[in-house]
């Protein structure tokens, strides 16, 4: 079974600085997707970025980028020029196969990001 | 367009009562998921619907939990004889089904229902 581990319960960053959130996962699959979701106090899960395992190039979305190390099964999220609105819980997720081309997400336990003004 | 809608936003009930949680997915999304988020934890998969059928119920924690989906749209998660350990935020998500199934389709989440069992 696949597992996702986030070893940092909480991280803090100064506004305008850069922070990296860590995620490792375990799988025997060779092709898969990985995601980072943001959950502000409103509870809604917002997709931040996704990475396809067969793509060697790291995904980027504006100030958000990932460092995907397939061999090490590591998928970290880098937030550049941190803003107060980035403060939230961040969850790493792995796409896990169900059946018949259907998938579910397996989530890590989350990292709470605090942004200091 | 409208996102995933869940109701109620908050629910407080006494231990032993039954509760129903509702999810209205994005129009056109045939895949629907229920997750549970206990305090300070990540999301735990409960059940997946493709249309009105549920190919994967493996995450339902006990037979007190059931879910149905009608008309390929609205889904209801029912918890019978609630226990205090059922207290959590219940999140619903929906997605399209593309040529490759749901694998490359992002899941869109609702705001969840916070369930508190007294």
XYZ file of N, CA and C in Angstrom:
705
model
N 0.848 -1.191 0.000
C 0.000 0.000 0.000
C 0.885 1.242 0.000
N 0.369 2.274 -0.662
C 1.140 3.497 -0.713
C 0.991 4.280 0.589
N 2.054 4.963 0.955
C 2.021 5.842 2.130
C 2.651 7.173 1.781
N 2.216 8.209 2.465
C 2.747 9.554 2.272
C 3.132 10.108 3.645
N 4.350 10.625 3.748
C 4.854 11.104 5.033
C 5.285 12.561 4.928
N 4.752 13.366 5.823
C 5.192 14.755 5.965
C 5.757 14.875 7.373
N 7.057 15.077 7.470
C 7.730 15.008 8.772
C 7.789 16.335 9.508
N 7.297 17.383 8.883
C 7.333 18.719 9.500
C 5.920 19.130 9.909
N 5.544 19.001 11.161
C 4.190 19.391 11.579
C 3.930 20.884 11.384
N 4.999 21.687 11.546
C 4.822 23.132 11.435
C 6.106 23.767 10.915
N 5.936 24.765 10.051
C 7.073 25.521 9.536
C 6.722 27.007 9.634
N 7.771 27.810 9.760
C 7.574 29.256 9.850
C 8.497 29.944 8.856
N 7.997 31.009 8.225
C 8.806 31.727 7.238
C 8.522 33.214 7.363
N 9.542 34.004 7.119
C 9.376 35.451 7.113
C 8.764 35.858 5.775
N 7.851 36.799 5.816
C 7.259 37.318 4.591
C 8.361 37.689 3.598
N 8.149 37.326 2.323
C 9.066 37.598 1.209
C 10.229 36.594 1.124
N 10.367 35.737 2.134
C 11.429 34.738 2.101
C 10.923 33.457 1.419
N 11.826 32.490 1.309
C 11.521 31.212 0.669
C 11.470 30.105 1.704
N 10.529 29.183 1.532
C 10.399 28.055 2.460
C 10.182 26.780 1.658
N 10.674 25.676 2.179
C 10.514 24.371 1.524
C 9.830 23.400 2.465
N 8.760 22.798 1.990
C 8.013 21.800 2.758
C 8.353 20.413 2.207
N 8.617 19.476 3.098
C 9.081 18.152 2.691
C 7.955 17.129 2.614
N 8.127 16.173 1.726
C 7.178 15.066 1.588
C 7.922 13.872 1.020
N 7.726 12.724 1.625
C 8.232 11.479 1.052
C 7.087 10.506 0.920
N 7.236 9.552 0.031
C 6.148 8.607 -0.211
C 6.742 7.245 -0.511
N 5.914 6.252 -0.420
C 6.347 4.895 -0.697
C 5.373 4.266 -1.674
N 5.885 3.705 -2.755
C 5.052 3.064 -3.751
C 5.882 2.086 -4.557
N 5.216 1.110 -5.139
C 5.882 0.183 -6.051
C 5.489 0.489 -7.495
N 4.645 1.491 -7.690
C 4.230 1.863 -9.033
C 5.329 2.686 -9.718
N 5.331 2.678 -11.028
C 6.314 3.463 -11.771
C 5.712 4.722 -12.374
N 4.407 4.707 -12.569
C 3.737 5.865 -13.143
C 2.650 6.329 -12.172
N 2.702 7.577 -11.787
C 1.750 8.074 -10.798
C 1.769 9.602 -10.807
N 0.872 10.176 -10.052
C 0.807 11.631 -9.892
C 0.979 11.977 -8.415
N 1.578 13.125 -8.189
C 1.714 13.663 -6.842
C 1.140 15.081 -6.827
N 0.583 15.467 -5.684
C -0.085 16.753 -5.574
C 0.308 17.449 -4.271
N 0.251 18.762 -4.301
C 0.263 19.562 -3.076
C -1.053 20.329 -3.027
N -1.740 20.201 -1.879
C -2.973 20.933 -1.635
C -2.753 21.897 -0.470
N -3.424 23.029 -0.549
C -3.398 24.038 0.511
C -4.775 24.066 1.167
N -4.804 24.095 2.504
C -6.074 24.177 3.221
C -6.042 25.363 4.182
N -6.639 26.481 3.794
C -6.744 27.632 4.703
C -7.787 27.346 5.772
N -7.977 28.241 6.723
C -8.974 28.023 7.780
C -10.390 27.792 7.257
N -10.669 28.203 6.049
C -11.996 27.964 5.471
C -12.268 26.480 5.231
N -11.256 25.663 5.355
C -11.318 24.196 5.215
C -11.259 23.704 3.773
N -11.506 24.583 2.813
C -11.507 24.090 1.438
C -10.105 23.697 0.994
N -9.994 22.551 0.374
C -8.721 22.073 -0.152
C -8.498 22.682 -1.531
N -7.381 23.386 -1.694
C -7.081 24.075 -2.942
C -5.845 23.435 -3.563
N -5.974 22.996 -4.808
C -4.833 22.391 -5.494
C -3.787 23.462 -5.781
N -2.568 23.208 -5.338
C -1.467 24.150 -5.539
C -0.659 23.769 -6.767
N -0.299 22.490 -6.852
C 0.585 22.055 -7.925
C 0.528 20.551 -8.038
N 0.795 20.011 -9.226
C 0.831 18.570 -9.395
C 2.013 18.187 -10.271
N 2.465 16.958 -10.071
C 3.631 16.444 -10.774
C 3.319 15.053 -11.318
N 3.622 14.831 -12.580
C 3.468 13.506 -13.161
C 4.809 12.798 -13.052
N 4.796 11.581 -12.557
C 6.047 10.888 -12.242
C 6.909 10.626 -13.464
N 6.306 10.464 -14.619
C 7.097 10.152 -15.811
C 7.761 11.394 -16.403
N 7.395 12.573 -15.883
C 8.018 13.805 -16.352
C 9.210 14.143 -15.452
N 10.369 14.281 -16.038
C 11.560 14.590 -15.252
C 11.608 16.051 -14.826
N 10.978 16.901 -15.608
C 10.997 18.326 -15.300
C 10.111 18.616 -14.104
N 10.638 19.384 -13.165
C 9.874 19.762 -11.990
C 8.772 20.747 -12.352
N 7.583 20.528 -11.772
C 6.451 21.413 -12.041
C 6.624 22.760 -11.341
N 6.129 23.807 -11.971
C 6.142 25.141 -11.362
C 4.798 25.812 -11.636
N 4.357 26.596 -10.659
C 3.145 27.386 -10.780
C 3.397 28.707 -10.071
N 3.820 29.692 -10.853
C 4.104 31.021 -10.292
C 5.142 30.914 -9.168
N 4.792 31.252 -7.941
C 5.761 31.238 -6.832
C 5.971 29.848 -6.236
N 5.220 28.868 -6.729
C 5.287 27.518 -6.190
C 6.037 26.603 -7.166
N 6.951 25.826 -6.650
C 7.653 24.852 -7.465
C 7.927 23.623 -6.622
N 8.198 22.511 -7.309
C 8.491 21.277 -6.589
C 9.897 20.810 -6.939
N 10.457 20.039 -6.016
C 11.696 19.305 -6.256
C 11.333 17.826 -6.180
N 11.154 17.214 -7.338
C 10.716 15.827 -7.432
C 11.945 14.936 -7.642
N 12.201 14.072 -6.695
C 13.311 13.128 -6.757
C 12.719 11.719 -6.763
N 12.522 11.178 -7.967
C 11.792 9.913 -8.080
C 12.503 8.761 -7.390
N 13.797 8.673 -7.590
C 14.541 7.561 -6.996
C 14.488 7.613 -5.465
N 14.526 8.797 -4.943
C 14.481 8.967 -3.488
C 13.056 8.991 -2.962
N 12.065 9.011 -3.858
C 10.653 9.105 -3.506
C 10.407 10.312 -2.610
N 10.880 11.439 -3.108
C 10.769 12.706 -2.383
C 10.085 13.732 -3.270
N 9.241 14.550 -2.664
C 8.436 15.509 -3.421
C 8.251 16.753 -2.555
N 9.193 17.659 -2.592
C 9.120 18.830 -1.718
C 8.526 20.028 -2.460
N 7.910 20.899 -1.718
C 7.277 22.105 -2.248
C 8.068 23.325 -1.812
N 8.456 24.148 -2.770
C 9.150 25.393 -2.473
C 8.231 26.563 -2.759
N 8.090 27.429 -1.755
C 7.289 28.637 -1.909
C 8.239 29.830 -1.866
N 8.300 30.550 -2.947
C 9.187 31.715 -3.037
C 8.398 32.990 -2.739
N 9.121 34.014 -2.254
C 8.486 35.307 -1.984
C 7.194 35.104 -1.167
N 7.329 34.448 -0.038
C 6.160 34.086 0.764
C 5.287 35.297 1.095
N 3.986 35.077 1.046
C 3.013 36.118 1.336
C 2.145 35.700 2.516
N 1.543 36.683 3.173
C 0.716 36.380 4.339
C -0.410 35.412 3.979
N -0.907 35.513 2.752
C -1.980 34.638 2.311
C -1.561 33.199 2.093
N -0.259 32.940 2.163
C 0.214 31.556 2.012
C 0.053 30.764 3.307
N -0.224 31.441 4.399
C -0.379 30.757 5.685
C -1.565 29.800 5.616
N -1.310 28.533 5.890
C -2.341 27.494 5.753
C -1.721 26.158 6.122
N -2.556 25.122 6.113
C -2.055 23.741 6.163
C -1.756 23.305 4.738
N -0.641 22.622 4.558
C -0.274 22.103 3.243
C -0.203 20.585 3.315
N -0.894 19.946 2.372
C -0.940 18.496 2.338
C -0.323 17.988 1.043
N 0.521 16.995 1.189
C 1.075 16.267 0.068
C 0.151 15.070 -0.187
N -0.090 14.737 -1.452
C -1.005 13.637 -1.752
C -0.484 12.812 -2.925
N -0.775 11.532 -2.855
C -0.379 10.562 -3.886
C -1.632 9.991 -4.523
N -1.619 9.905 -5.842
C -2.751 9.310 -6.539
C -2.618 7.793 -6.506
N -3.600 7.141 -5.930
C -3.571 5.691 -5.770
C -4.657 5.044 -6.619
N -4.276 3.995 -7.328
C -5.210 3.336 -8.237
C -6.293 2.586 -7.475
N -7.553 2.727 -7.937
C -8.664 1.959 -7.377
C -8.953 0.795 -8.305
N -9.518 1.068 -9.452
C -9.820 0.076 -10.464
C -10.394 0.787 -11.670
N -10.323 0.152 -12.820
C -10.986 0.666 -14.028
C -10.680 2.132 -14.263
N -9.392 2.468 -14.263
C -8.961 3.844 -14.542
C -9.491 4.841 -13.532
N -9.773 4.391 -12.328
C -10.229 5.288 -11.267
C -9.196 5.342 -10.157
N -9.105 6.498 -9.539
C -8.055 6.728 -8.550
C -8.597 7.463 -7.346
N -7.907 7.338 -6.220
C -8.204 8.121 -5.036
C -6.911 8.782 -4.587
N -7.007 9.707 -3.662
C -5.825 10.388 -3.136
C -5.487 9.868 -1.745
N -4.213 9.647 -1.521
C -3.703 9.315 -0.190
C -2.916 10.520 0.288
N -3.286 11.025 1.447
C -2.724 12.277 1.957
C -1.717 12.033 3.075
N -0.748 12.945 3.163
C 0.103 13.008 4.338
C -0.632 13.710 5.467
N 0.039 13.819 6.610
C -0.599 14.389 7.801
C -0.594 15.912 7.813
N 0.106 16.515 6.877
C 0.047 17.961 6.736
C 1.162 18.713 7.431
N 1.458 19.894 6.909
C 2.417 20.826 7.511
C 1.728 22.181 7.641
N 1.707 22.708 8.853
C 1.136 24.034 9.050
C 2.194 25.081 8.768
N 1.915 25.973 7.831
C 2.853 27.033 7.476
C 2.405 28.352 8.100
N 3.306 28.933 8.881
C 3.081 30.252 9.470
C 3.927 31.260 8.714
N 3.358 32.414 8.414
C 4.094 33.457 7.714
C 4.176 34.677 8.624
N 5.404 35.070 8.962
C 5.632 36.199 9.870
C 5.726 37.497 9.081
N 4.968 38.500 9.486
C 5.016 39.784 8.740
C 6.314 40.548 9.024
N -18.306 29.059 -12.523
C -19.430 28.212 -12.146
C -19.341 27.815 -10.694
N -20.371 27.159 -10.189
C -20.431 26.770 -8.788
C -19.436 25.657 -8.520
N -18.906 25.658 -7.310
C -17.994 24.605 -6.897
C -18.762 23.497 -6.222
N -18.029 22.635 -5.524
C -18.642 21.559 -4.755
C -19.306 22.168 -3.521
N -20.556 21.813 -3.314
C -21.317 22.361 -2.202
C -21.633 21.276 -1.185
N -21.361 21.546 0.085
C -21.644 20.582 1.139
C -22.551 21.224 2.191
N -23.453 20.393 2.711
C -24.327 20.881 3.781
C -24.624 19.766 4.772
N -24.845 20.100 6.052
C -24.647 21.436 6.608
C -23.165 21.771 6.744
N -22.862 23.013 7.023
C -21.478 23.417 7.236
C -20.972 22.879 8.570
N -21.830 22.907 9.547
C -21.512 22.385 10.872
C -22.708 21.596 11.392
N -22.404 20.520 12.110
C -23.459 19.695 12.678
C -23.031 19.229 14.067
N -23.877 19.532 15.038
C -23.631 19.052 16.395
C -24.780 18.122 16.750
N -24.451 16.939 17.234
C -25.493 15.982 17.569
C -25.073 15.146 18.769
N -26.043 14.500 19.357
C -25.759 13.664 20.518
C -25.316 12.270 20.091
N -24.492 11.694 20.897
C -24.054 10.319 20.668
C -25.263 9.406 20.518
N -25.201 8.531 19.512
C -26.274 7.583 19.285
C -27.270 8.009 18.221
N -27.242 9.298 17.854
C -28.145 9.785 16.815
C -27.582 9.473 15.434
N -28.469 9.454 14.438
C -28.053 9.297 13.050
C -27.871 10.682 12.427
N -26.908 10.790 11.497
C -26.700 12.056 10.783
C -26.568 11.793 9.293
N -26.990 12.779 8.512
C -26.839 12.726 7.056
C -26.072 13.956 6.598
N -25.044 13.714 5.801
C -24.238 14.784 5.248
C -24.428 14.782 3.738
N -24.552 15.983 3.179
C -24.896 16.074 1.766
C -23.767 16.688 0.971
N -23.594 16.202 -0.254
C -22.589 16.755 -1.164
C -23.220 16.950 -2.538
N -23.059 18.155 -3.065
C -23.535 18.481 -4.402
C -22.309 18.778 -5.260
N -21.935 17.867 -6.161
C -20.680 18.045 -6.906
C -20.811 19.103 -8.002
N -19.679 19.402 -8.612
C -19.680 20.305 -9.753
C -20.439 19.634 -10.894
N -21.255 20.408 -11.559
C -22.052 19.867 -12.656
C -21.161 19.225 -13.714
N -21.512 18.003 -14.094
C -20.740 17.299 -15.112
C -19.653 16.402 -14.565
N -19.369 16.511 -13.276
C -18.357 15.654 -12.652
C -19.004 14.314 -12.282
N -18.561 13.246 -12.938
C -19.161 11.947 -12.655
C -18.470 11.218 -11.510
N -17.258 11.625 -11.174
C -16.540 10.998 -10.062
C -16.741 11.820 -8.797
N -17.042 11.130 -7.693
C -17.291 11.805 -6.426
C -16.616 11.029 -5.307
N -15.999 11.745 -4.390
C -15.225 11.136 -3.315
C -15.654 11.715 -1.971
N -15.613 10.875 -0.947
C -15.777 11.336 0.436
C -14.479 11.048 1.192
N -14.047 12.054 1.962
C -12.882 11.919 2.824
C -13.252 12.375 4.222
N -12.489 11.899 5.201
C -12.681 12.332 6.589
C -11.363 12.907 7.089
N -11.469 14.023 7.787
C -10.283 14.672 8.350
C -10.493 14.835 9.848
N -9.820 13.994 10.615
C -9.884 14.116 12.062
C -8.968 15.238 12.511
N -9.185 15.743 13.713
C -8.452 16.909 14.209
C -6.948 16.717 14.087
N -6.293 17.650 13.405
C -4.848 17.623 13.274
C -4.305 16.545 12.366
N -5.173 15.908 11.616
C -4.746 14.808 10.751
C -4.937 15.158 9.283
N -4.356 14.323 8.434
C -4.596 14.446 7.009
C -5.941 13.855 6.641
N -6.236 13.857 5.378
C -7.506 13.332 4.910
C -7.433 11.823 4.729
N -8.514 11.160 5.146
C -8.619 9.710 5.064
C -9.721 9.369 4.064
N -9.407 8.584 3.052
C -10.378 8.219 2.028
C -11.471 7.346 2.617
N -12.730 7.650 2.258
C -13.853 6.849 2.729
C -14.476 6.033 1.599
N -14.903 6.701 0.522
C -15.648 6.024 -0.529
C -15.569 6.827 -1.810
N -15.675 6.103 -2.922
C -15.601 6.706 -4.245
C -16.814 6.274 -5.056
N -17.418 7.219 -5.760
C -18.523 6.944 -6.663
C -18.120 7.263 -8.093
N -18.486 6.360 -8.988
C -18.414 6.633 -10.418
C -19.856 6.561 -10.904
N -20.422 7.711 -11.243
C -21.855 7.733 -11.478
C -22.578 7.418 -10.175
N -23.518 6.480 -10.234
C -24.264 6.104 -9.030
C -23.696 4.883 -8.323
N -22.666 4.284 -8.898
C -22.116 3.080 -8.278
C -20.840 3.407 -7.510
N -20.567 2.588 -6.509
C -19.416 2.809 -5.633
C -18.433 1.653 -5.791
N -17.450 1.784 -6.710
C -16.488 0.699 -6.920
C -15.564 0.465 -5.725
N -15.429 1.497 -4.886
C -14.499 1.362 -3.766
C -15.130 1.928 -2.501
N -15.485 1.019 -1.584
C -16.028 1.414 -0.281
C -15.042 1.067 0.818
N -13.815 0.799 0.430
C -12.850 0.224 1.370
C -12.521 1.119 2.548
N -12.750 2.430 2.390
C -12.387 3.334 3.461
C -13.438 3.529 4.529
N -14.638 3.016 4.309
C -15.689 3.204 5.323
C -15.263 2.489 6.598
N -15.205 3.209 7.728
C -14.607 2.636 8.937
C -15.442 1.558 9.627
N -16.736 1.547 9.420
C -17.576 0.523 10.040
C -18.898 0.437 9.292
N -19.715 -0.562 9.650
C -21.002 -0.713 8.970
C -22.014 0.341 9.417
N -21.612 1.229 10.329
C -22.503 2.342 10.683
C -22.464 3.431 9.609
N -21.453 3.352 8.747
C -21.276 4.338 7.686
C -21.824 3.782 6.373
N -22.591 4.599 5.661
C -23.066 4.222 4.345
C -23.170 5.486 3.498
N -23.197 5.298 2.200
C -23.319 6.444 1.304
C -24.065 6.009 0.067
N -24.755 6.962 -0.512
C -25.426 6.709 -1.768
C -25.325 7.952 -2.644
N -25.546 7.701 -3.918
C -25.537 8.794 -4.883
C -26.671 8.536 -5.858
N -27.456 9.532 -6.116
C -28.602 9.386 -6.999
C -28.503 10.354 -8.175
N -28.962 9.887 -9.327
C -28.968 10.736 -10.510
C -27.590 11.164 -10.961
N -26.576 10.438 -10.510
C -25.215 10.796 -10.884
C -24.793 12.147 -10.389
N -25.508 12.642 -9.366
C -25.197 13.986 -8.868
C -25.018 13.977 -7.351
N -26.052 14.363 -6.636
C -25.951 14.549 -5.189
C -25.643 13.233 -4.480
N -24.786 13.331 -3.479
C -24.447 12.170 -2.653
C -24.754 12.478 -1.197
N -25.152 11.426 -0.478
C -25.417 11.545 0.957
C -24.579 10.528 1.706
N -23.880 11.002 2.703
C -23.124 10.126 3.606
C -23.915 10.041 4.903
N -24.261 8.827 5.297
C -25.062 8.617 6.505
C -24.235 7.892 7.552
N -24.275 8.412 8.757
C -23.621 7.756 9.892
C -24.709 7.418 10.903
N -24.855 6.129 11.191
C -25.875 5.683 12.147
C -25.253 5.514 13.523
N -26.076 5.743 14.531
C -25.648 5.533 15.930
C -24.276 6.154 16.169
N -24.198 7.452 15.960
C -22.908 8.153 16.002
C -22.180 7.932 17.319
N -20.860 7.890 17.217
C -19.961 7.760 18.362
C -19.059 8.991 18.410
N -18.454 9.234 19.539
C -17.609 10.420 19.679
C -16.420 10.384 18.726
N -15.933 9.195 18.416
C -14.792 9.111 17.495
C -15.178 9.471 16.057
N -16.471 9.627 15.802
C -16.900 10.060 14.465
C -16.728 11.565 14.284
N -16.451 12.281 15.346
C -16.245 13.733 15.246
C -15.063 14.023 14.320
N -15.318 14.819 13.298
C -14.302 15.112 12.284
C -14.904 16.084 11.276
N -14.069 16.504 10.340
C -14.567 17.245 9.175
C -14.697 16.246 8.030
N -15.858 16.222 7.418
C -16.113 15.315 6.303
C -16.086 16.137 5.021
N -15.146 15.792 4.148
C -14.938 16.541 2.917
C -15.371 15.721 1.719
N -15.983 16.392 0.788
C -16.420 15.777 -0.459
C -15.627 16.411 -1.600
N -15.308 15.626 -2.592
C -14.610 16.121 -3.771
C -15.230 15.509 -5.014
N -15.096 16.207 -6.135
C -15.570 15.645 -7.398
C -14.540 15.904 -8.487
N -14.607 15.108 -9.530
C -13.690 15.303 -10.644
C -14.327 14.815 -11.940
N -13.750 15.281 -13.023
C -14.136 14.767 -14.321
C -13.523 13.390 -14.507
N -13.997 12.697 -15.506
C -13.382 11.441 -15.915
C -12.906 11.650 -17.344
N -11.579 11.681 -17.524
C -11.020 11.929 -18.839
C -10.767 10.649 -19.601
N -10.019 10.768 -20.680
C -9.706 9.596 -21.497
C -8.891 8.577 -20.711
N -8.094 9.098 -19.791
C -7.293 8.198 -18.972
C -7.936 7.878 -17.644
N -9.245 7.996 -17.553
C -9.925 7.806 -16.282
C -9.818 9.058 -15.438
N -9.763 8.867 -14.120
C -9.708 10.025 -13.223
C -8.279 10.362 -12.824
N -7.320 9.577 -13.292
C -5.961 9.728 -12.797
C -5.346 11.079 -13.012
N -5.608 11.701 -14.157
C -4.989 13.000 -14.416
C -5.965 14.139 -14.208
N -7.083 13.873 -13.564
C -8.082 14.905 -13.308
C -7.979 15.374 -11.860
N -7.796 16.666 -11.650
C -7.716 17.154 -10.272
C -9.059 17.002 -9.559
N -8.995 16.724 -8.275
C -10.197 16.667 -7.458
C -10.483 18.056 -6.898
N -11.731 18.448 -6.990
C -12.181 19.747 -6.483
C -12.969 19.497 -5.207
N -12.561 20.175 -4.155
C -13.126 19.916 -2.836
C -14.155 20.960 -2.433
N -15.113 20.512 -1.620
C -16.030 21.419 -0.951
C -15.408 21.931 0.339
N -16.172 22.732 1.071
C -15.683 23.304 2.326
C -15.833 22.355 3.505
N -16.488 21.229 3.289
C -16.602 20.234 4.344
C -17.740 20.484 5.312
N -18.080 19.427 6.049
C -19.021 19.497 7.157
C -18.266 19.139 8.426
N -18.292 20.058 9.396
C -17.664 19.758 10.688
C -18.704 19.076 11.569
N -18.451 17.819 11.877
C -19.382 17.029 12.691
C -18.841 16.905 14.106
N -19.662 17.293 15.061
C -19.271 17.196 16.473
C -20.276 16.325 17.202
N -19.779 15.290 17.848
C -20.633 14.355 18.574
C -20.442 14.611 20.075
N -21.531 14.958 20.733
C -21.448 15.271 22.163
C -21.550 14.018 23.019
